[in-house]
Coordinates of C-alpha atoms in Angstrom, one line a residue:
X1 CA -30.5 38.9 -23.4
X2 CA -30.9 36.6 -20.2
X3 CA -29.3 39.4 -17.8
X4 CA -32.4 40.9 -15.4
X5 CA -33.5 44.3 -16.3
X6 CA -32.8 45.0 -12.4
X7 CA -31.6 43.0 -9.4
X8 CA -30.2 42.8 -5.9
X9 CA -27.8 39.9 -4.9
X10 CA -26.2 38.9 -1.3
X11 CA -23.0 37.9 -1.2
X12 CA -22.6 33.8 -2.0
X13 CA -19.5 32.1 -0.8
X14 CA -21.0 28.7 -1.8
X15 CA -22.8 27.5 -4.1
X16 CA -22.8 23.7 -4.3
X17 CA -25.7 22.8 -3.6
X18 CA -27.3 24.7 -6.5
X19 CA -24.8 23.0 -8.5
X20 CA -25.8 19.6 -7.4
X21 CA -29.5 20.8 -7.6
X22 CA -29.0 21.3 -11.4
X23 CA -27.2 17.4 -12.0
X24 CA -29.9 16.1 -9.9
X25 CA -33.0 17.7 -12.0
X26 CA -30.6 16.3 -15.0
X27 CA -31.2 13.3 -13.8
X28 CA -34.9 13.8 -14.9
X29 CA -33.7 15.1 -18.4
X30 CA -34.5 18.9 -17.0
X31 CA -32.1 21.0 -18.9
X32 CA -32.1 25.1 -17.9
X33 CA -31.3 27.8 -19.4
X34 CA -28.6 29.8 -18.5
X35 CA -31.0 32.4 -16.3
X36 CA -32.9 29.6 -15.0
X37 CA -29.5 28.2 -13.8
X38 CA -28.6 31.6 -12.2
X39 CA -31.4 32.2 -10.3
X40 CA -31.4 28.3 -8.7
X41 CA -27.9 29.7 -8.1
X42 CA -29.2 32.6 -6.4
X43 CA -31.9 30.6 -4.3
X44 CA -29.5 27.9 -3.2
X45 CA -26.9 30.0 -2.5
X46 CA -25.2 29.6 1.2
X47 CA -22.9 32.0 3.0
X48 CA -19.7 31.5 4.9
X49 CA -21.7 30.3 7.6
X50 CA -23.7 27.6 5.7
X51 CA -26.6 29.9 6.4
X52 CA -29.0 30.8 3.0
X53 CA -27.2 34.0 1.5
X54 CA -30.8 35.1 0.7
X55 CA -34.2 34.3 3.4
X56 CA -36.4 35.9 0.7
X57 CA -36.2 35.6 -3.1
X58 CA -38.4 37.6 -5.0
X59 CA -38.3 36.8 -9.1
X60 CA -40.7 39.0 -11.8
X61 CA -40.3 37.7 -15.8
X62 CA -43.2 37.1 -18.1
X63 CA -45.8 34.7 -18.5
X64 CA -44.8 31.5 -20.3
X65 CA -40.6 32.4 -19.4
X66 CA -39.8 29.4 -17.7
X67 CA -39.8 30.6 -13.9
X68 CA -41.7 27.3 -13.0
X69 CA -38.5 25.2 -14.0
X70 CA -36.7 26.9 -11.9
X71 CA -38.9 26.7 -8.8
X72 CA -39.4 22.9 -9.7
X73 CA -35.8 22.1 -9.5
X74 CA -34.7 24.4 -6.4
X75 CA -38.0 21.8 -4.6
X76 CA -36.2 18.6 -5.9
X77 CA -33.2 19.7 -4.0
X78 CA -34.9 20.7 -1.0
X79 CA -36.8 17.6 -1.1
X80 CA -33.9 15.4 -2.2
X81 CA -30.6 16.3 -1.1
X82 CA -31.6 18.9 2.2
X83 CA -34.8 16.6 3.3
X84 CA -37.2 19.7 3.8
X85 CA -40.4 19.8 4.2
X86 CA -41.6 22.5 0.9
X87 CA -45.3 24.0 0.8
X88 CA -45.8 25.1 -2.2
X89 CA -49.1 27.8 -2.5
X90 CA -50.8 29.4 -5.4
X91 CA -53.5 31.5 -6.3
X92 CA -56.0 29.6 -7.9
X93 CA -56.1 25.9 -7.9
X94 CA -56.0 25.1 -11.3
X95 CA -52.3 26.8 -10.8
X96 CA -51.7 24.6 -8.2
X97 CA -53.1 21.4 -9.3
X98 CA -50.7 22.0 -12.6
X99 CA -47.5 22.5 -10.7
X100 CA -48.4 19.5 -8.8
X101 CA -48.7 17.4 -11.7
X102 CA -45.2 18.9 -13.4
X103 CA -43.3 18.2 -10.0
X104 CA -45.0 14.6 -10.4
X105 CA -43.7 14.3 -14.0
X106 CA -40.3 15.1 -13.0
X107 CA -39.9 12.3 -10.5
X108 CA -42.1 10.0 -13.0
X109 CA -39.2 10.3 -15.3
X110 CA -36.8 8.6 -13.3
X111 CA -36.3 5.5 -11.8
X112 CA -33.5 6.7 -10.1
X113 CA -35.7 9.7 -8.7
X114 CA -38.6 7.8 -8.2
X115 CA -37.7 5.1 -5.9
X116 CA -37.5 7.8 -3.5
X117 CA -41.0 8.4 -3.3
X118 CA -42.7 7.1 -0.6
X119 CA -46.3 8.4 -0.8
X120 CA -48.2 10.8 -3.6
X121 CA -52.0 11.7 -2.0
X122 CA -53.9 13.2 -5.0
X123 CA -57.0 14.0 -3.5
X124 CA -58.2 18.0 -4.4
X125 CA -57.0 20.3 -2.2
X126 CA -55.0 17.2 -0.6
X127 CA -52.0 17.0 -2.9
X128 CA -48.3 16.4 -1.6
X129 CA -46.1 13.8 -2.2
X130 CA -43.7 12.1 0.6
X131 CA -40.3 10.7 0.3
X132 CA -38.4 8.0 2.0
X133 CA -35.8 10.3 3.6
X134 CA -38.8 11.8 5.8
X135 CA -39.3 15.0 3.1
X136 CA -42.8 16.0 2.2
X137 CA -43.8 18.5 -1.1
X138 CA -47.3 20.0 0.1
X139 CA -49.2 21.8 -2.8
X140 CA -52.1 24.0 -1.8
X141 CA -54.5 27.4 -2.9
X142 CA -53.6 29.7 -0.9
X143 CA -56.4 31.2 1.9
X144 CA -56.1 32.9 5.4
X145 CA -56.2 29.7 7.0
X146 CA -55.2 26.8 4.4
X147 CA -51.5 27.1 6.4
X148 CA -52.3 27.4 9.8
X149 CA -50.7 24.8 12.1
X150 CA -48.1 23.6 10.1
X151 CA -44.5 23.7 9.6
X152 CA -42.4 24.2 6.4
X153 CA -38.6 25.0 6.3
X154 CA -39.5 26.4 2.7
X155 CA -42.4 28.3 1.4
X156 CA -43.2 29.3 -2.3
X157 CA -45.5 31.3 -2.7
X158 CA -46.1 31.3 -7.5
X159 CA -48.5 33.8 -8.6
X160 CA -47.2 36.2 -6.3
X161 CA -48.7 39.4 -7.6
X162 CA -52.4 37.8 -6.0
X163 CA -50.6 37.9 -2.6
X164 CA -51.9 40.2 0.3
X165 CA -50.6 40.6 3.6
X166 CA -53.4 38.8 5.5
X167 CA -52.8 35.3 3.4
X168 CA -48.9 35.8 4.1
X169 CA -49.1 36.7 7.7
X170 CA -51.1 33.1 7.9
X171 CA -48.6 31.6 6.1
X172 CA -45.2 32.9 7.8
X173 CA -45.3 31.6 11.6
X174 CA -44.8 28.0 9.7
X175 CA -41.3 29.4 8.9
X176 CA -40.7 30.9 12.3
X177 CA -41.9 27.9 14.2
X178 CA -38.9 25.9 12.7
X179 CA -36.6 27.1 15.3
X180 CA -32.5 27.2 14.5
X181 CA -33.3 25.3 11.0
X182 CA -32.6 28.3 7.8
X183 CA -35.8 28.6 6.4
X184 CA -36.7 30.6 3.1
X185 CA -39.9 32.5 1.6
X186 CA -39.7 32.1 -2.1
X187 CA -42.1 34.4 -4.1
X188 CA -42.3 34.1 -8.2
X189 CA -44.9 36.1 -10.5
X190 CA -45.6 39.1 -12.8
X191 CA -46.6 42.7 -11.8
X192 CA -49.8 43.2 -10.0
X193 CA -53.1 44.7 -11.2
X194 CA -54.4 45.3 -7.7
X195 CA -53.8 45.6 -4.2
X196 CA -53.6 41.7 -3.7
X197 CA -50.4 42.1 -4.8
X198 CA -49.4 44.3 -2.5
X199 CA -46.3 42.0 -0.3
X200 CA -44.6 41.2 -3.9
X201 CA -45.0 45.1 -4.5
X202 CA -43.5 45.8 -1.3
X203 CA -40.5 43.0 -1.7
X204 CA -40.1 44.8 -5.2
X205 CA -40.1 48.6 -3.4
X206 CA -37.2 47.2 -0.8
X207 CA -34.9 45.8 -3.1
X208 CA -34.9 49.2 -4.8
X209 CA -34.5 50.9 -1.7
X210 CA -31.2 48.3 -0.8
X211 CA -30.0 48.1 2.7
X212 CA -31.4 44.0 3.5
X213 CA -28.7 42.1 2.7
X214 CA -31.2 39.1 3.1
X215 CA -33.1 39.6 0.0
X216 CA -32.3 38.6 -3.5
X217 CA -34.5 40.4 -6.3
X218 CA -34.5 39.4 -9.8
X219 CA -36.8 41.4 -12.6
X220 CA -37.3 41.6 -16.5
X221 CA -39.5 44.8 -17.0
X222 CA -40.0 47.0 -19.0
X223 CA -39.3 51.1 -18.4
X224 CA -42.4 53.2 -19.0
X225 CA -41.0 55.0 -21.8
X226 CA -40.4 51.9 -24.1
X227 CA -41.8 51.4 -27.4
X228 CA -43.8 48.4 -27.2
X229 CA -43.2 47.3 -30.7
X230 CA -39.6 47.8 -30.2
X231 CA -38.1 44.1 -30.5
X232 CA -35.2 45.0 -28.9
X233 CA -37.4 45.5 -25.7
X234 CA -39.1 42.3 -26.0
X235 CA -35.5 40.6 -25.7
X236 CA -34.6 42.6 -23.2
X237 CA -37.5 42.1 -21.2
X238 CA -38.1 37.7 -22.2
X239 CA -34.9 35.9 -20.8
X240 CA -36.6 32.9 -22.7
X241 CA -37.4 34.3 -26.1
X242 CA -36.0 32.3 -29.1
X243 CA -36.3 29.2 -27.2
X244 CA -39.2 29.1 -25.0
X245 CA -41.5 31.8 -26.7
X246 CA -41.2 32.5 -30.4
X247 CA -40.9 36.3 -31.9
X248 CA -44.1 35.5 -33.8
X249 CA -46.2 34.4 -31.1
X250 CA -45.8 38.3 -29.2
X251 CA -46.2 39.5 -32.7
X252 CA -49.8 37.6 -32.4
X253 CA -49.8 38.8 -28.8
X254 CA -49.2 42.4 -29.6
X255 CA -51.9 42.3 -32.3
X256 CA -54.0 41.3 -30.1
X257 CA -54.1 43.6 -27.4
X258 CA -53.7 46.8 -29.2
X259 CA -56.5 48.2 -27.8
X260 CA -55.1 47.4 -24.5
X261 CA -51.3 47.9 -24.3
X262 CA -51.4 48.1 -20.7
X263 CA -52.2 44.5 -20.5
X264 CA -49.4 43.9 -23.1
X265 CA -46.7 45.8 -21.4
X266 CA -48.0 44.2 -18.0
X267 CA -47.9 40.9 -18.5
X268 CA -45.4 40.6 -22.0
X269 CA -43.3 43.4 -20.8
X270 CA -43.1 43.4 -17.2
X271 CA -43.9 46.6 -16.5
X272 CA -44.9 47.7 -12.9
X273 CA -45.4 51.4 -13.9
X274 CA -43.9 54.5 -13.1
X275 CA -43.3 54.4 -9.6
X276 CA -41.7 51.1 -9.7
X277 CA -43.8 49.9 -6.8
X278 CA -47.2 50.5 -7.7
X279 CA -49.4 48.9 -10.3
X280 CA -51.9 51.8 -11.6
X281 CA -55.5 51.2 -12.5
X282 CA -55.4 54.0 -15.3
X283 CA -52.9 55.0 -18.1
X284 CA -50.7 57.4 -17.2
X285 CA -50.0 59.1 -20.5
X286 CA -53.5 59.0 -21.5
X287 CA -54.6 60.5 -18.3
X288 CA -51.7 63.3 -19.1
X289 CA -52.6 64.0 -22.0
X290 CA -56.3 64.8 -21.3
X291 CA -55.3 67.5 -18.6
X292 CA -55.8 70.8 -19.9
X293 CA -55.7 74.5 -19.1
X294 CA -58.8 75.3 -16.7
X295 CA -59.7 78.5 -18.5
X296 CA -59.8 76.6 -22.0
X297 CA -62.7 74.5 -20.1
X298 CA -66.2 74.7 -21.2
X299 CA -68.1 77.3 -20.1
X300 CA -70.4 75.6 -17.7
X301 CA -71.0 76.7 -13.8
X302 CA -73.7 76.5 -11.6
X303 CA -75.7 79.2 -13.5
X304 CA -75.5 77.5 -16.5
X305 CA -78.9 77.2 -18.4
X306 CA -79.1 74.2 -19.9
X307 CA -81.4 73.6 -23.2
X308 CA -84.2 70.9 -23.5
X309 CA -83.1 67.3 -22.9
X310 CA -79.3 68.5 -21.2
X311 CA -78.4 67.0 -18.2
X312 CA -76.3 67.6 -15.7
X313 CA -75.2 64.0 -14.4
X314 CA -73.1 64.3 -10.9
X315 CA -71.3 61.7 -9.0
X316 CA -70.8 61.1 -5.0
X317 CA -68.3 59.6 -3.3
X318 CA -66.4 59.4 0.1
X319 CA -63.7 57.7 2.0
X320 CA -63.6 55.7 4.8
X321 CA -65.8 57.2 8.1
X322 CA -66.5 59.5 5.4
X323 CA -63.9 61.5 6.3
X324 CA -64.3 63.1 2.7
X325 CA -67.2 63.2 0.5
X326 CA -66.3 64.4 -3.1
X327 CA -69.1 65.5 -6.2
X328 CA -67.9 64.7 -9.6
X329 CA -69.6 66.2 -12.7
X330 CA -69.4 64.5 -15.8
X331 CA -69.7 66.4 -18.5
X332 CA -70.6 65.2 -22.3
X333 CA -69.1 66.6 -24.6
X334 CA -68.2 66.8 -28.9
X335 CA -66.4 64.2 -30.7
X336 CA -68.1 61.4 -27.8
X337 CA -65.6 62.7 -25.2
X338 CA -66.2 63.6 -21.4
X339 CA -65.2 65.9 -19.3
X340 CA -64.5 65.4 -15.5
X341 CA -64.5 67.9 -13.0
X342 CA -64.7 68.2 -8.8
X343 CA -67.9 70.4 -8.2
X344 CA -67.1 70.4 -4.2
X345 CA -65.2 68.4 -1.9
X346 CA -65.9 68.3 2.3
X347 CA -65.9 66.0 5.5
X348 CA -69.1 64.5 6.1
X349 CA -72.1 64.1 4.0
X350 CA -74.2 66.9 5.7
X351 CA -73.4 69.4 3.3
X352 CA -74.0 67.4 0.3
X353 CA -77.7 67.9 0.1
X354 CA -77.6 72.1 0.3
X355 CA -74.9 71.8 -2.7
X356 CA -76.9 69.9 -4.9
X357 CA -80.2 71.7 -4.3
X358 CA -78.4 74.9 -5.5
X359 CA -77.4 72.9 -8.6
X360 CA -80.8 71.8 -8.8
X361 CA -82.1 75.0 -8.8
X362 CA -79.7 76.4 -11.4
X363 CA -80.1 73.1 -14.0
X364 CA -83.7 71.4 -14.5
X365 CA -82.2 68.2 -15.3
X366 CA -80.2 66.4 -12.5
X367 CA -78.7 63.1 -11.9
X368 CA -77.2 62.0 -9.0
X369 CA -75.2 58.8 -8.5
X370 CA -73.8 56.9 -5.7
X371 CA -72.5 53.5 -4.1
X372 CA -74.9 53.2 -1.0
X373 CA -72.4 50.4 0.4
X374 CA -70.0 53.4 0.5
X375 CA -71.8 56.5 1.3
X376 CA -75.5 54.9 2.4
X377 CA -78.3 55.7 1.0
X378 CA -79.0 59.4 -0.1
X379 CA -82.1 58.9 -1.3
X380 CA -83.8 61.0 1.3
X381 CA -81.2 63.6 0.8
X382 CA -81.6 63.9 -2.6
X383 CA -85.4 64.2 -2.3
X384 CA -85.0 67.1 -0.3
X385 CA -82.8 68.7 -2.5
X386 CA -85.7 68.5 -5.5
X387 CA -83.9 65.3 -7.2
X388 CA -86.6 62.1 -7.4
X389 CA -86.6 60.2 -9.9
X390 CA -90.0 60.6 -12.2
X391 CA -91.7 58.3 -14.7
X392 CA -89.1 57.1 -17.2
X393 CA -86.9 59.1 -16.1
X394 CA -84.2 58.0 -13.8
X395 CA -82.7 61.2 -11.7
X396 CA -81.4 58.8 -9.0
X397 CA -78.6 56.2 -9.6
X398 CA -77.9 53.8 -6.1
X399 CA -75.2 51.7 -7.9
X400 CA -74.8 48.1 -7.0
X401 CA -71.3 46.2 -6.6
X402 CA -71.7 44.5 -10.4
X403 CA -73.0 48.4 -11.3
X404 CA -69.5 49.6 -9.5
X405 CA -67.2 47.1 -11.5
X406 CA -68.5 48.1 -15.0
X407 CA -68.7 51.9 -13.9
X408 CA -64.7 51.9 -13.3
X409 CA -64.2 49.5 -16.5
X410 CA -65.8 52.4 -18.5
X411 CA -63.9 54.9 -16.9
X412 CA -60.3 52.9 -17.4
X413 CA -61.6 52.3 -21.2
X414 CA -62.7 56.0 -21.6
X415 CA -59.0 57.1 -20.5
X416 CA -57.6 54.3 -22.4
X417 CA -58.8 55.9 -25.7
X418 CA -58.2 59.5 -25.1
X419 CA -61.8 60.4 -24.4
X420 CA -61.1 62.3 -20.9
X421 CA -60.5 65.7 -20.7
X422 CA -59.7 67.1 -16.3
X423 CA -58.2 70.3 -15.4
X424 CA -58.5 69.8 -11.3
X425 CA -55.5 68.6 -9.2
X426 CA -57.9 66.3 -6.9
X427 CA -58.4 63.9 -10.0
X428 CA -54.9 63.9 -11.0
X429 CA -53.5 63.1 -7.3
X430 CA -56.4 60.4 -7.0
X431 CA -55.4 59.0 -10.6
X432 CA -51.8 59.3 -9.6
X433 CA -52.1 56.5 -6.6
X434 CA -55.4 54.8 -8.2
X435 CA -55.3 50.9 -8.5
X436 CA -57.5 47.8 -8.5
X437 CA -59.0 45.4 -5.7
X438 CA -60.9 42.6 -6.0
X439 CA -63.7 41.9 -4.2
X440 CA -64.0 39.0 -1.9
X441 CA -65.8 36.7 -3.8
X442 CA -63.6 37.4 -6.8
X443 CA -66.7 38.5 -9.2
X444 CA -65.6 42.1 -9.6
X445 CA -63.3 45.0 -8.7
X446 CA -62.9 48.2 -7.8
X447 CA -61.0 51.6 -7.7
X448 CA -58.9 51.9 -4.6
X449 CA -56.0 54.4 -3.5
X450 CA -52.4 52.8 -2.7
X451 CA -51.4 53.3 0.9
X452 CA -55.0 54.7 2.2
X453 CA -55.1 57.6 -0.8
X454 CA -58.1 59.4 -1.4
X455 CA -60.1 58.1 -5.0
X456 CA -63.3 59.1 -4.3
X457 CA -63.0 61.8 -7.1
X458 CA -62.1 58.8 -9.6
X459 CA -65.3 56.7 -7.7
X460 CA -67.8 59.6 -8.4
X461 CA -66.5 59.8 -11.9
X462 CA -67.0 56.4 -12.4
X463 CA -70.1 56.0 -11.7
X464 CA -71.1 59.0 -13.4
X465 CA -69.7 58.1 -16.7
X466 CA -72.1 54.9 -16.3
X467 CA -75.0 57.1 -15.3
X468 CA -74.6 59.3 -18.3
X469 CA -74.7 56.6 -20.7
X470 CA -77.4 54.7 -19.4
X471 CA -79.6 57.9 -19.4
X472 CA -78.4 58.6 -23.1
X473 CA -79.6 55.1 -23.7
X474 CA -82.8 55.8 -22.2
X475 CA -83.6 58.9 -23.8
X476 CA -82.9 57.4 -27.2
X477 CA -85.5 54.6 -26.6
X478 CA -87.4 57.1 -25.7
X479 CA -87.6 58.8 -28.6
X480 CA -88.0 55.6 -30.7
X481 CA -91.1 55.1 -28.6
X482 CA -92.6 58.6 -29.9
X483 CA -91.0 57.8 -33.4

């Protein structure tokens, strides 16, 4: 089935040039498929006015479908027949420098095509290609700055779901700088993981909210309820399967990723999640299905004696100008589960000290975790409170940004395979609006809340799942040494 899953289409009174878009790139031997076909369609489409029936296209389908075709022939037209000048971003480079060299092919293969190129600069980072008619193709990664100063009629933006609002507020006053000339933001790429993505998110959340009657929306995805071994779903949700991608190869696919059909549904499916504009960090059914009654919890307070070698392993977290600083106790428990639970939650970090002295006094064993780049260093704190760390014995945890990225990785996994088990409202809200950021150097990532939400309970149960198992791991070399 080649029909999106979910779209929103302006009114088109004409659309010849998309027609002559699609003879021109057949000129180079590019054949489309019918979807391909319909969304140049879509792209190129002009209103009564000879205005663009759509300013901003937004398309989501699969990895591997075919979507570049379809930008690569809507830029020969631009280039070719409507003499624009096209920038053409991506993520990464290696993204870029490949489009590049596909967009090269295609005018490679004809002579006809070819003798209008004037220019082709190669040089990393450098890459565009000029025509005689005065047109220019600029490829570049994007970055807060690679776009500043220059002026495009057309702007695609592939691998949108890596696209924040600071790079695109760099990018845009090249459109609006073009004065009466129609211009047109073109955005291509799969559902996000993080809040990078958070403009394709947002194009996503108004085209299902209607009312611009400049956007055009086009979507293969997945509902949340959908088997994902169902075959049926996978034609429903690969406009290019059978031709493009083989059943076999997302029979490989899904064997695969079994242990992470998240990934699977994301990037084979199209999924974007329940909300429809919100890429969560955690699986939602596997998060509801560890929720349970609060009086079936374990018996465990603050006057809970623990026996030798227990521990009571605690987690701190707090948002921004700590506004809110939250404990989370992780709690071991049978069958190599854990249990999370919010001990207290406050403004300000002044209190936290008292709390976990009375803790301390109630449980021998204590250990306390934090992210000093969030909450600073509580150290000091903790020592007053009667938590120092001893020999060979680690009772406080001040968790670098590598220590951060693996601490929420364990937590995902640990919800992934049904090992969590929460009864308080604060972790469900914060696991309810949790996704992931990258850090700015791109080595590692992070927890964060969608629109300024409150994860710190997620944060400090993060960490604390790591803290528990490396003090497990500890204690068992321990006891080897003795052994």
């Amino acid at each position: 089935m080649q029909t999106p899953t979910f779209e929103v289409v302006p009114v088109i009174a004409d659309a010849s040039t998309a027609d002559d878009a699609v003879e021109l790139a057949a000129t180079a031997g590019v054949t489309l498929l019918p979807w391909q076909a319909e969304q140049v369609r879509r792209i190129l489409g002009l209103r009564v006015d000879g205005e663009w029936a759509a300013t901003r296209y937004g398309l989501a389908v699969a990895r591997q479908s075919g979507k570049g075709v379809v930008l690569e022939v809507v830029t020969l037209a631009k280039a070719l027949l409507l003499r624009e000048r096209v920038l053409w971003t991506a993520h990464e480079v290696r993204t870029m420098q490949e489009s590049f060299q596909r967009f090269r092919a295609i005018l490679d293969a004809s002579a006809e095509l070819s003798a209008f190129v004037d220019t082709v600069r190669t040089a990393n980072g450098q890459e565009k290609i000029v025509f005689t008619n005065g047109a220019e193709v600029k490829f570049t990664a994007r970055s807060k700055s690679a776009t500043r100063g220059l002026g495009f009629r057309t702007i695609i933006a592939d691998e949108a779901q890596e696209l924040d609002y600071l790079t695109m507020g760099a990018m845009m006053p090249t459109l609006s700088g073009q004065g009466d000339a129609r211009t047109q933001l073109i955005l291509t790429g799969t559902p996000p993981y993080s809040a990078k993505g958070e403009f394709f998110a947002d194009m996503r959340a108004a085209a299902y909210a209607g009312g611009d009657d400049r956007l055009t929306w086009s979507e293969w995805a997945a509902a949340p309820g959908d088997d994902p071994t169902d075959r049926a779903v996978w034609r429903r949700t690969n406009p290019s399967l059978g031709v493009v991608i083989r059943e076999d190869k997302i029979v490989d696919e899904w064997q695969a990723m079994q242990a992470r059909p998240d990934v699977f549904r994301r990037e084979r499916l199209g999924e974007w999640g329940r909300s429809g504009d919100t890429a969560l960090a955690l699986d939602e059914h596997r998060w509801a299905a560890g929720r349970v009654p609060r009086e079936s919890w374990p018996a465990r307070d603050e006057a809970y004696t623990f026996t030798h070698g227990d521990v009571r392993v605690i987690g701190v977290d707090c948002t921004y100008n700590t506004e809110m600083t939250t404990l989370t106790e992780v709690v071991p428990l049978e069958g190599n589960r854990i249990g999370l639970r919010v001990l207290a939650a406050a403004p300000g970090l002044e209190w936290v000290a008292d709390t976990l002295a009375r803790v301390r006094a109630a449980s021998p064993h204590v250990v306390v975790t934090f992210d000093p780049i969030r909450t600073g260093d509580l150290t000091g704190d903790l020592r007053d409170a009667g938590i120092r760390d001893v020999e060979r014995r680690k009772r406080v945890v001040a968790a670098s940004g590598r220590d951060l990225t693996l601490a929420c990785e364990a937590l995902v996994r640990h919800v992934r395979e049904g090992r969590v088990l929460h009864y308080d409202p604060r972790l469900d809200a914060a696991a309810a609006a949790a996704t992931r950021s990258t850090f700015d150097d791109g080595k590692g990532w992070k927890l964060v809340g969608v629109n300024g939400a409150d994860v710190s309970p997620l944060i400090g149960a993060a960490l604390g799942v790591r803290a528990l198992r490396e003090h497990t791991r500890r204690k068992v070399q321990r006891r080897q040494v003795l052994l």
